[in-house]
PDB file of C-alpha atoms in Angstrom:
ATOM      1  CA  UNK A   1     123.090  83.631  92.696  1.00 42.00           C
ATOM      2  CA  UNK A   2     126.262  85.037  91.172  1.00 43.00           C
ATOM      3  CA  UNK A   3     129.277  82.841  91.529  1.00 43.00           C
ATOM      4  CA  UNK A   4     127.262  79.762  92.648  1.00 45.00           C
ATOM      5  CA  UNK A   5     125.577  76.932  90.815  1.00 50.00           C
ATOM      6  CA  UNK A   6     122.263  75.286  91.562  1.00 59.00           C
ATOM      7  CA  UNK A   7     118.905  76.826  92.316  1.00 82.00           C
ATOM      8  CA  UNK A   8     117.862  78.426  95.557  1.00 92.00           C
ATOM      9  CA  UNK A   9     114.775  77.379  97.561  1.00 94.00           C
ATOM     10  CA  UNK A  10     112.903  79.338 100.194  1.00 95.00           C
ATOM     11  CA  UNK A  11     113.640  78.089 103.740  1.00 96.00           C
ATOM     12  CA  UNK A  12     111.505  80.608 105.629  1.00 96.00           C
ATOM     13  CA  UNK A  13     110.400  84.204 106.114  1.00 97.00           C
ATOM     14  CA  UNK A  14     110.250  86.708 108.910  1.00 97.00           C
ATOM     15  CA  UNK A  15     109.434  90.394 109.464  1.00 96.00           C
ATOM     16  CA  UNK A  16     111.852  92.911 110.988  1.00 94.00           C
ATOM     17  CA  UNK A  17     109.987  94.917 113.575  1.00 92.00           C
ATOM     18  CA  UNK A  18     111.554  98.005 115.148  1.00 87.00           C
ATOM     19  CA  UNK A  19     110.238  99.604 118.327  1.00 84.00           C
ATOM     20  CA  UNK A  20     109.845 103.346 118.008  1.00 79.00           C
ATOM     21  CA  UNK A  21     108.838 104.827 121.325  1.00 83.00           C
ATOM     22  CA  UNK A  22     105.813 102.678 122.220  1.00 86.00           C
ATOM     23  CA  UNK A  23     104.918 101.567 118.698  1.00 90.00           C
ATOM     24  CA  UNK A  24     106.127  98.530 116.819  1.00 89.00           C
ATOM     25  CA  UNK A  25     106.908  99.381 113.209  1.00 89.00           C
ATOM     26  CA  UNK A  26     107.400  96.801 110.482  1.00 91.00           C
ATOM     27  CA  UNK A  27     110.516  97.705 108.433  1.00 91.00           C
ATOM     28  CA  UNK A  28     111.122  94.863 105.983  1.00 95.00           C
ATOM     29  CA  UNK A  29     110.124  91.293 105.184  1.00 97.00           C
ATOM     30  CA  UNK A  30     112.970  88.846 104.888  1.00 97.00           C
ATOM     31  CA  UNK A  31     113.243  85.521 103.158  1.00 97.00           C
ATOM     32  CA  UNK A  32     116.121  83.053 103.463  1.00 97.00           C
ATOM     33  CA  UNK A  33     116.987  80.920 100.449  1.00 97.00           C
ATOM     34  CA  UNK A  34     119.249  77.924 100.274  1.00 95.00           C
ATOM     35  CA  UNK A  35     120.630  75.522  97.740  1.00 91.00           C
ATOM     36  CA  UNK A  36     118.450  72.418  98.246  1.00 90.00           C
ATOM     37  CA  UNK A  37     121.095  69.919  97.375  1.00 91.00           C
ATOM     38  CA  UNK A  38     123.566  71.465  99.792  1.00 90.00           C
ATOM     39  CA  UNK A  39     120.813  71.524 102.520  1.00 91.00           C
ATOM     40  CA  UNK A  40     120.071  67.832 101.967  1.00 91.00           C
ATOM     41  CA  UNK A  41     123.753  66.943 102.171  1.00 92.00           C
ATOM     42  CA  UNK A  42     124.946  69.124 105.071  1.00 93.00           C
ATOM     43  CA  UNK A  43     122.093  70.151 107.353  1.00 93.00           C
ATOM     44  CA  UNK A  44     120.216  68.454 110.171  1.00 91.00           C
ATOM     45  CA  UNK A  45     116.558  67.917 109.573  1.00 87.00           C
ATOM     46  CA  UNK A  46     115.372  69.651 112.722  1.00 90.00           C
ATOM     47  CA  UNK A  47     115.626  73.265 113.832  1.00 92.00           C
ATOM     48  CA  UNK A  48     118.430  73.296 116.376  1.00 93.00           C
ATOM     49  CA  UNK A  49     121.510  75.210 117.435  1.00 94.00           C
ATOM     50  CA  UNK A  50     123.477  72.817 115.252  1.00 94.00           C
ATOM     51  CA  UNK A  51     121.432  73.931 112.249  1.00 95.00           C
ATOM     52  CA  UNK A  52     122.164  77.627 112.890  1.00 96.00           C
ATOM     53  CA  UNK A  53     125.861  76.912 113.573  1.00 94.00           C
ATOM     54  CA  UNK A  54     126.212  75.027 110.322  1.00 94.00           C
ATOM     55  CA  UNK A  55     124.454  77.760 108.298  1.00 95.00           C
ATOM     56  CA  UNK A  56     126.890  80.361 109.695  1.00 93.00           C
ATOM     57  CA  UNK A  57     129.943  78.256 109.291  1.00 90.00           C
ATOM     58  CA  UNK A  58     132.337  79.143 106.479  1.00 82.00           C
ATOM     59  CA  UNK A  59     133.638  75.599 106.531  1.00 85.00           C
ATOM     60  CA  UNK A  60     130.207  74.170 105.522  1.00 86.00           C
ATOM     61  CA  UNK A  61     130.331  76.226 102.305  1.00 88.00           C
ATOM     62  CA  UNK A  62     126.526  76.411 101.995  1.00 91.00           C
ATOM     63  CA  UNK A  63     125.352  79.140  99.589  1.00 91.00           C
ATOM     64  CA  UNK A  64     122.665  81.344 101.185  1.00 94.00           C
ATOM     65  CA  UNK A  65     120.640  84.295  99.943  1.00 96.00           C
ATOM     66  CA  UNK A  66     118.782  86.812 102.046  1.00 97.00           C
ATOM     67  CA  UNK A  67     116.080  88.735 100.238  1.00 97.00           C
ATOM     68  CA  UNK A  68     114.724  91.810 102.020  1.00 96.00           C
ATOM     69  CA  UNK A  69     111.682  93.657 100.792  1.00 97.00           C
ATOM     70  CA  UNK A  70     110.983  97.053 102.305  1.00 95.00           C
ATOM     71  CA  UNK A  71     107.550  97.333 103.937  1.00 95.00           C
ATOM     72  CA  UNK A  72     107.962 101.073 104.354  1.00 92.00           C
ATOM     73  CA  UNK A  73     110.090 103.745 102.730  1.00 93.00           C
ATOM     74  CA  UNK A  74     113.438 104.312 104.403  1.00 90.00           C
ATOM     75  CA  UNK A  75     116.334 106.563 103.633  1.00 90.00           C
ATOM     76  CA  UNK A  76     119.394 104.848 102.129  1.00 86.00           C
ATOM     77  CA  UNK A  77     121.591 106.272 104.889  1.00 87.00           C
ATOM     78  CA  UNK A  78     119.148 105.075 107.551  1.00 88.00           C
ATOM     79  CA  UNK A  79     119.090 101.567 106.172  1.00 89.00           C
ATOM     80  CA  UNK A  80     122.871 101.497 105.751  1.00 88.00           C
ATOM     81  CA  UNK A  81     123.270 102.802 109.303  1.00 90.00           C
ATOM     82  CA  UNK A  82     120.966 100.228 110.732  1.00 91.00           C
ATOM     83  CA  UNK A  83     122.804  97.394 108.981  1.00 93.00           C
ATOM     84  CA  UNK A  84     126.136  98.805 110.035  1.00 94.00           C
ATOM     85  CA  UNK A  85     124.892  98.971 113.687  1.00 95.00           C
ATOM     86  CA  UNK A  86     123.892  95.365 113.560  1.00 96.00           C
ATOM     87  CA  UNK A  87     126.842  93.953 111.526  1.00 97.00           C
ATOM     88  CA  UNK A  88     129.884  95.907 112.892  1.00 97.00           C
ATOM     89  CA  UNK A  89     129.943  94.431 116.436  1.00 97.00           C
ATOM     90  CA  UNK A  90     129.560  90.913 115.085  1.00 97.00           C
ATOM     91  CA  UNK A  91     132.331  91.436 112.537  1.00 97.00           C
ATOM     92  CA  UNK A  92     134.608  92.977 115.197  1.00 97.00           C
ATOM     93  CA  UNK A  93     134.100  89.849 117.312  1.00 96.00           C
ATOM     94  CA  UNK A  94     135.066  87.637 114.365  1.00 95.00           C
ATOM     95  CA  UNK A  95     138.138  89.595 113.386  1.00 95.00           C
ATOM     96  CA  UNK A  96     139.254  91.038 116.713  1.00 94.00           C
ATOM     97  CA  UNK A  97     141.045  93.570 114.488  1.00 95.00           C
ATOM     98  CA  UNK A  98     139.756  97.125 114.276  1.00 95.00           C
ATOM     99  CA  UNK A  99     141.451  97.846 110.959  1.00 96.00           C
ATOM    100  CA  UNK A 100     140.066  94.827 109.109  1.00 96.00           C
ATOM    101  CA  UNK A 101     136.622  95.487 110.555  1.00 96.00           C
ATOM    102  CA  UNK A 102     136.717  99.113 109.384  1.00 97.00           C
ATOM    103  CA  UNK A 103     137.783  98.134 105.890  1.00 97.00           C
ATOM    104  CA  UNK A 104     135.012  95.585 105.443  1.00 97.00           C
ATOM    105  CA  UNK A 105     132.442  98.026 106.870  1.00 96.00           C
ATOM    106  CA  UNK A 106     133.616 100.772 104.511  1.00 94.00           C
ATOM    107  CA  UNK A 107     133.268  98.398 101.571  1.00 94.00           C
ATOM    108  CA  UNK A 108     129.800  97.394 102.725  1.00 93.00           C
ATOM    109  CA  UNK A 109     128.651 101.036 103.196  1.00 90.00           C
ATOM    110  CA  UNK A 110     129.698 101.900  99.641  1.00 88.00           C
ATOM    111  CA  UNK A 111     127.062  99.512  98.349  1.00 87.00           C
ATOM    112  CA  UNK A 112     124.313 101.801  99.653  1.00 79.00           C
ATOM    113  CA  UNK A 113     124.916 104.825  97.384  1.00 78.00           C
ATOM    114  CA  UNK A 114     121.151 105.488  97.218  1.00 81.00           C
ATOM    115  CA  UNK A 115     119.056 108.272  98.611  1.00 84.00           C
ATOM    116  CA  UNK A 116     116.063 106.161  99.652  1.00 88.00           C
ATOM    117  CA  UNK A 117     114.468 102.712  99.594  1.00 91.00           C
ATOM    118  CA  UNK A 118     110.740 102.995  98.734  1.00 94.00           C
ATOM    119  CA  UNK A 119     108.297 100.506 100.042  1.00 95.00           C
ATOM    120  CA  UNK A 120     108.571  97.414  97.760  1.00 96.00           C
ATOM    121  CA  UNK A 121     112.310  97.926  97.159  1.00 94.00           C
ATOM    122  CA  UNK A 122     114.221  94.684  97.278  1.00 95.00           C
ATOM    123  CA  UNK A 123     117.729  94.103  98.602  1.00 94.00           C
ATOM    124  CA  UNK A 124     119.451  90.803  98.018  1.00 96.00           C
ATOM    125  CA  UNK A 125     122.582  89.520  99.786  1.00 96.00           C
ATOM    126  CA  UNK A 126     124.109  86.282  98.635  1.00 95.00           C
ATOM    127  CA  UNK A 127     126.756  84.425 100.503  1.00 94.00           C
ATOM    128  CA  UNK A 128     129.307  82.872  98.133  1.00 90.00           C
ATOM    129  CA  UNK A 129     132.505  80.925  98.747  1.00 87.00           C
ATOM    130  CA  UNK A 130     134.477  84.205  98.569  1.00 91.00           C
ATOM    131  CA  UNK A 131     132.208  86.577 100.528  1.00 94.00           C
ATOM    132  CA  UNK A 132     128.974  88.382  99.864  1.00 95.00           C
ATOM    133  CA  UNK A 133     127.248  89.713  96.714  1.00 95.00           C
ATOM    134  CA  UNK A 134     124.742  92.591  97.087  1.00 94.00           C
ATOM    135  CA  UNK A 135     121.917  93.733  94.795  1.00 94.00           C
ATOM    136  CA  UNK A 136     119.809  96.795  95.519  1.00 90.00           C
ATOM    137  CA  UNK A 137     116.676  97.190  93.420  1.00 88.00           C
ATOM    138  CA  UNK A 138     117.920  94.527  90.935  1.00 90.00           C
ATOM    139  CA  UNK A 139     121.242  96.398  90.381  1.00 91.00           C
ATOM    140  CA  UNK A 140     124.348  94.468  91.334  1.00 92.00           C
ATOM    141  CA  UNK A 141     126.606  96.314  93.746  1.00 93.00           C
ATOM    142  CA  UNK A 142     129.333  93.748  93.350  1.00 92.00           C
ATOM    143  CA  UNK A 143     130.972  91.253  95.667  1.00 95.00           C
ATOM    144  CA  UNK A 144     132.921  91.954  98.814  1.00 96.00           C
ATOM    145  CA  UNK A 145     135.507  89.249  99.156  1.00 96.00           C
ATOM    146  CA  UNK A 146     135.172  88.645 102.903  1.00 96.00           C
ATOM    147  CA  UNK A 147     133.769  85.400 104.314  1.00 95.00           C
ATOM    148  CA  UNK A 148     133.878  87.110 107.738  1.00 96.00           C
ATOM    149  CA  UNK A 149     131.618  89.895 106.549  1.00 96.00           C
ATOM    150  CA  UNK A 150     129.229  87.342 105.060  1.00 96.00           C
ATOM    151  CA  UNK A 151     129.150  85.485 108.367  1.00 96.00           C
ATOM    152  CA  UNK A 152     128.610  88.680 110.401  1.00 97.00           C
ATOM    153  CA  UNK A 153     125.793  89.731 108.034  1.00 97.00           C
ATOM    154  CA  UNK A 154     124.089  86.386 108.249  1.00 97.00           C
ATOM    155  CA  UNK A 155     124.437  86.281 112.015  1.00 97.00           C
ATOM    156  CA  UNK A 156     122.248  89.393 112.160  1.00 97.00           C
ATOM    157  CA  UNK A 157     119.389  87.076 111.130  1.00 97.00           C
ATOM    158  CA  UNK A 158     120.577  83.641 112.186  1.00 97.00           C
ATOM    159  CA  UNK A 159     122.645  84.258 115.304  1.00 96.00           C
ATOM    160  CA  UNK A 160     121.543  83.783 118.905  1.00 94.00           C
ATOM    161  CA  UNK A 161     120.837  87.553 119.135  1.00 94.00           C
ATOM    162  CA  UNK A 162     119.044  87.778 115.727  1.00 96.00           C
ATOM    163  CA  UNK A 163     116.924  90.838 114.920  1.00 95.00           C
ATOM    164  CA  UNK A 164     114.098  88.631 113.606  1.00 96.00           C
ATOM    165  CA  UNK A 165     112.636  85.344 114.767  1.00 95.00           C
ATOM    166  CA  UNK A 166     115.360  83.225 113.346  1.00 96.00           C
ATOM    167  CA  UNK A 167     113.370  80.000 113.754  1.00 96.00           C
ATOM    168  CA  UNK A 168     110.890  81.332 111.215  1.00 96.00           C
ATOM    169  CA  UNK A 169     113.725  81.759 108.643  1.00 96.00           C
ATOM    170  CA  UNK A 170     114.461  77.967 108.729  1.00 96.00           C
ATOM    171  CA  UNK A 171     110.949  76.673 109.321  1.00 95.00           C
ATOM    172  CA  UNK A 172     110.865  74.745 105.970  1.00 94.00           C
ATOM    173  CA  UNK A 173     114.091  72.869 106.591  1.00 93.00           C
ATOM    174  CA  UNK A 174     112.373  69.546 107.084  1.00 89.00           C
ATOM    175  CA  UNK A 175     110.301  69.938 103.987  1.00 90.00           C
ATOM    176  CA  UNK A 176     113.325  70.937 101.817  1.00 88.00           C
ATOM    177  CA  UNK A 177     115.382  67.982 102.966  1.00 86.00           C
ATOM    178  CA  UNK A 178     112.599  65.428 102.490  1.00 83.00           C
ATOM    179  CA  UNK A 179     111.538  66.693  99.005  1.00 71.00           C
TER     180      UNK A 179
END
């Protein structure tokens, strides 16, 4: 993970399913990775609201990486739009400032200058002390220096209204802490 030391360990996986009319469609698989030493020092051993709050907290300073692998082909604009739709209201709630929200969302949208994401394409988002680093298909798109954007992004998957089964993303917490 750029800007961070240590090695990342898989905490859990989930599948993003989107309802289209009456059909459930798998869009991407997601894995959540964490620095094992940080997890052992800072996280509770059980899945709880406290665990999710700590993972989302900027004060805890825990590096996290979200790895998304596309299950089906999706247009770059469609994926960018879906992420924007999920992130923007969360970011607006953090900032309570339309101008700052718009600036961070514009920076995030610039990272998706691709026409399409084929099945098997990998997107990686790493939370750092300064913000979030993005890779698309193994190509670094740089870092956006915004801890608020990193928190809003992660809350899409770890918040109370997550778009995936958030408990699945942390199901290995006990094993990681005990190892």
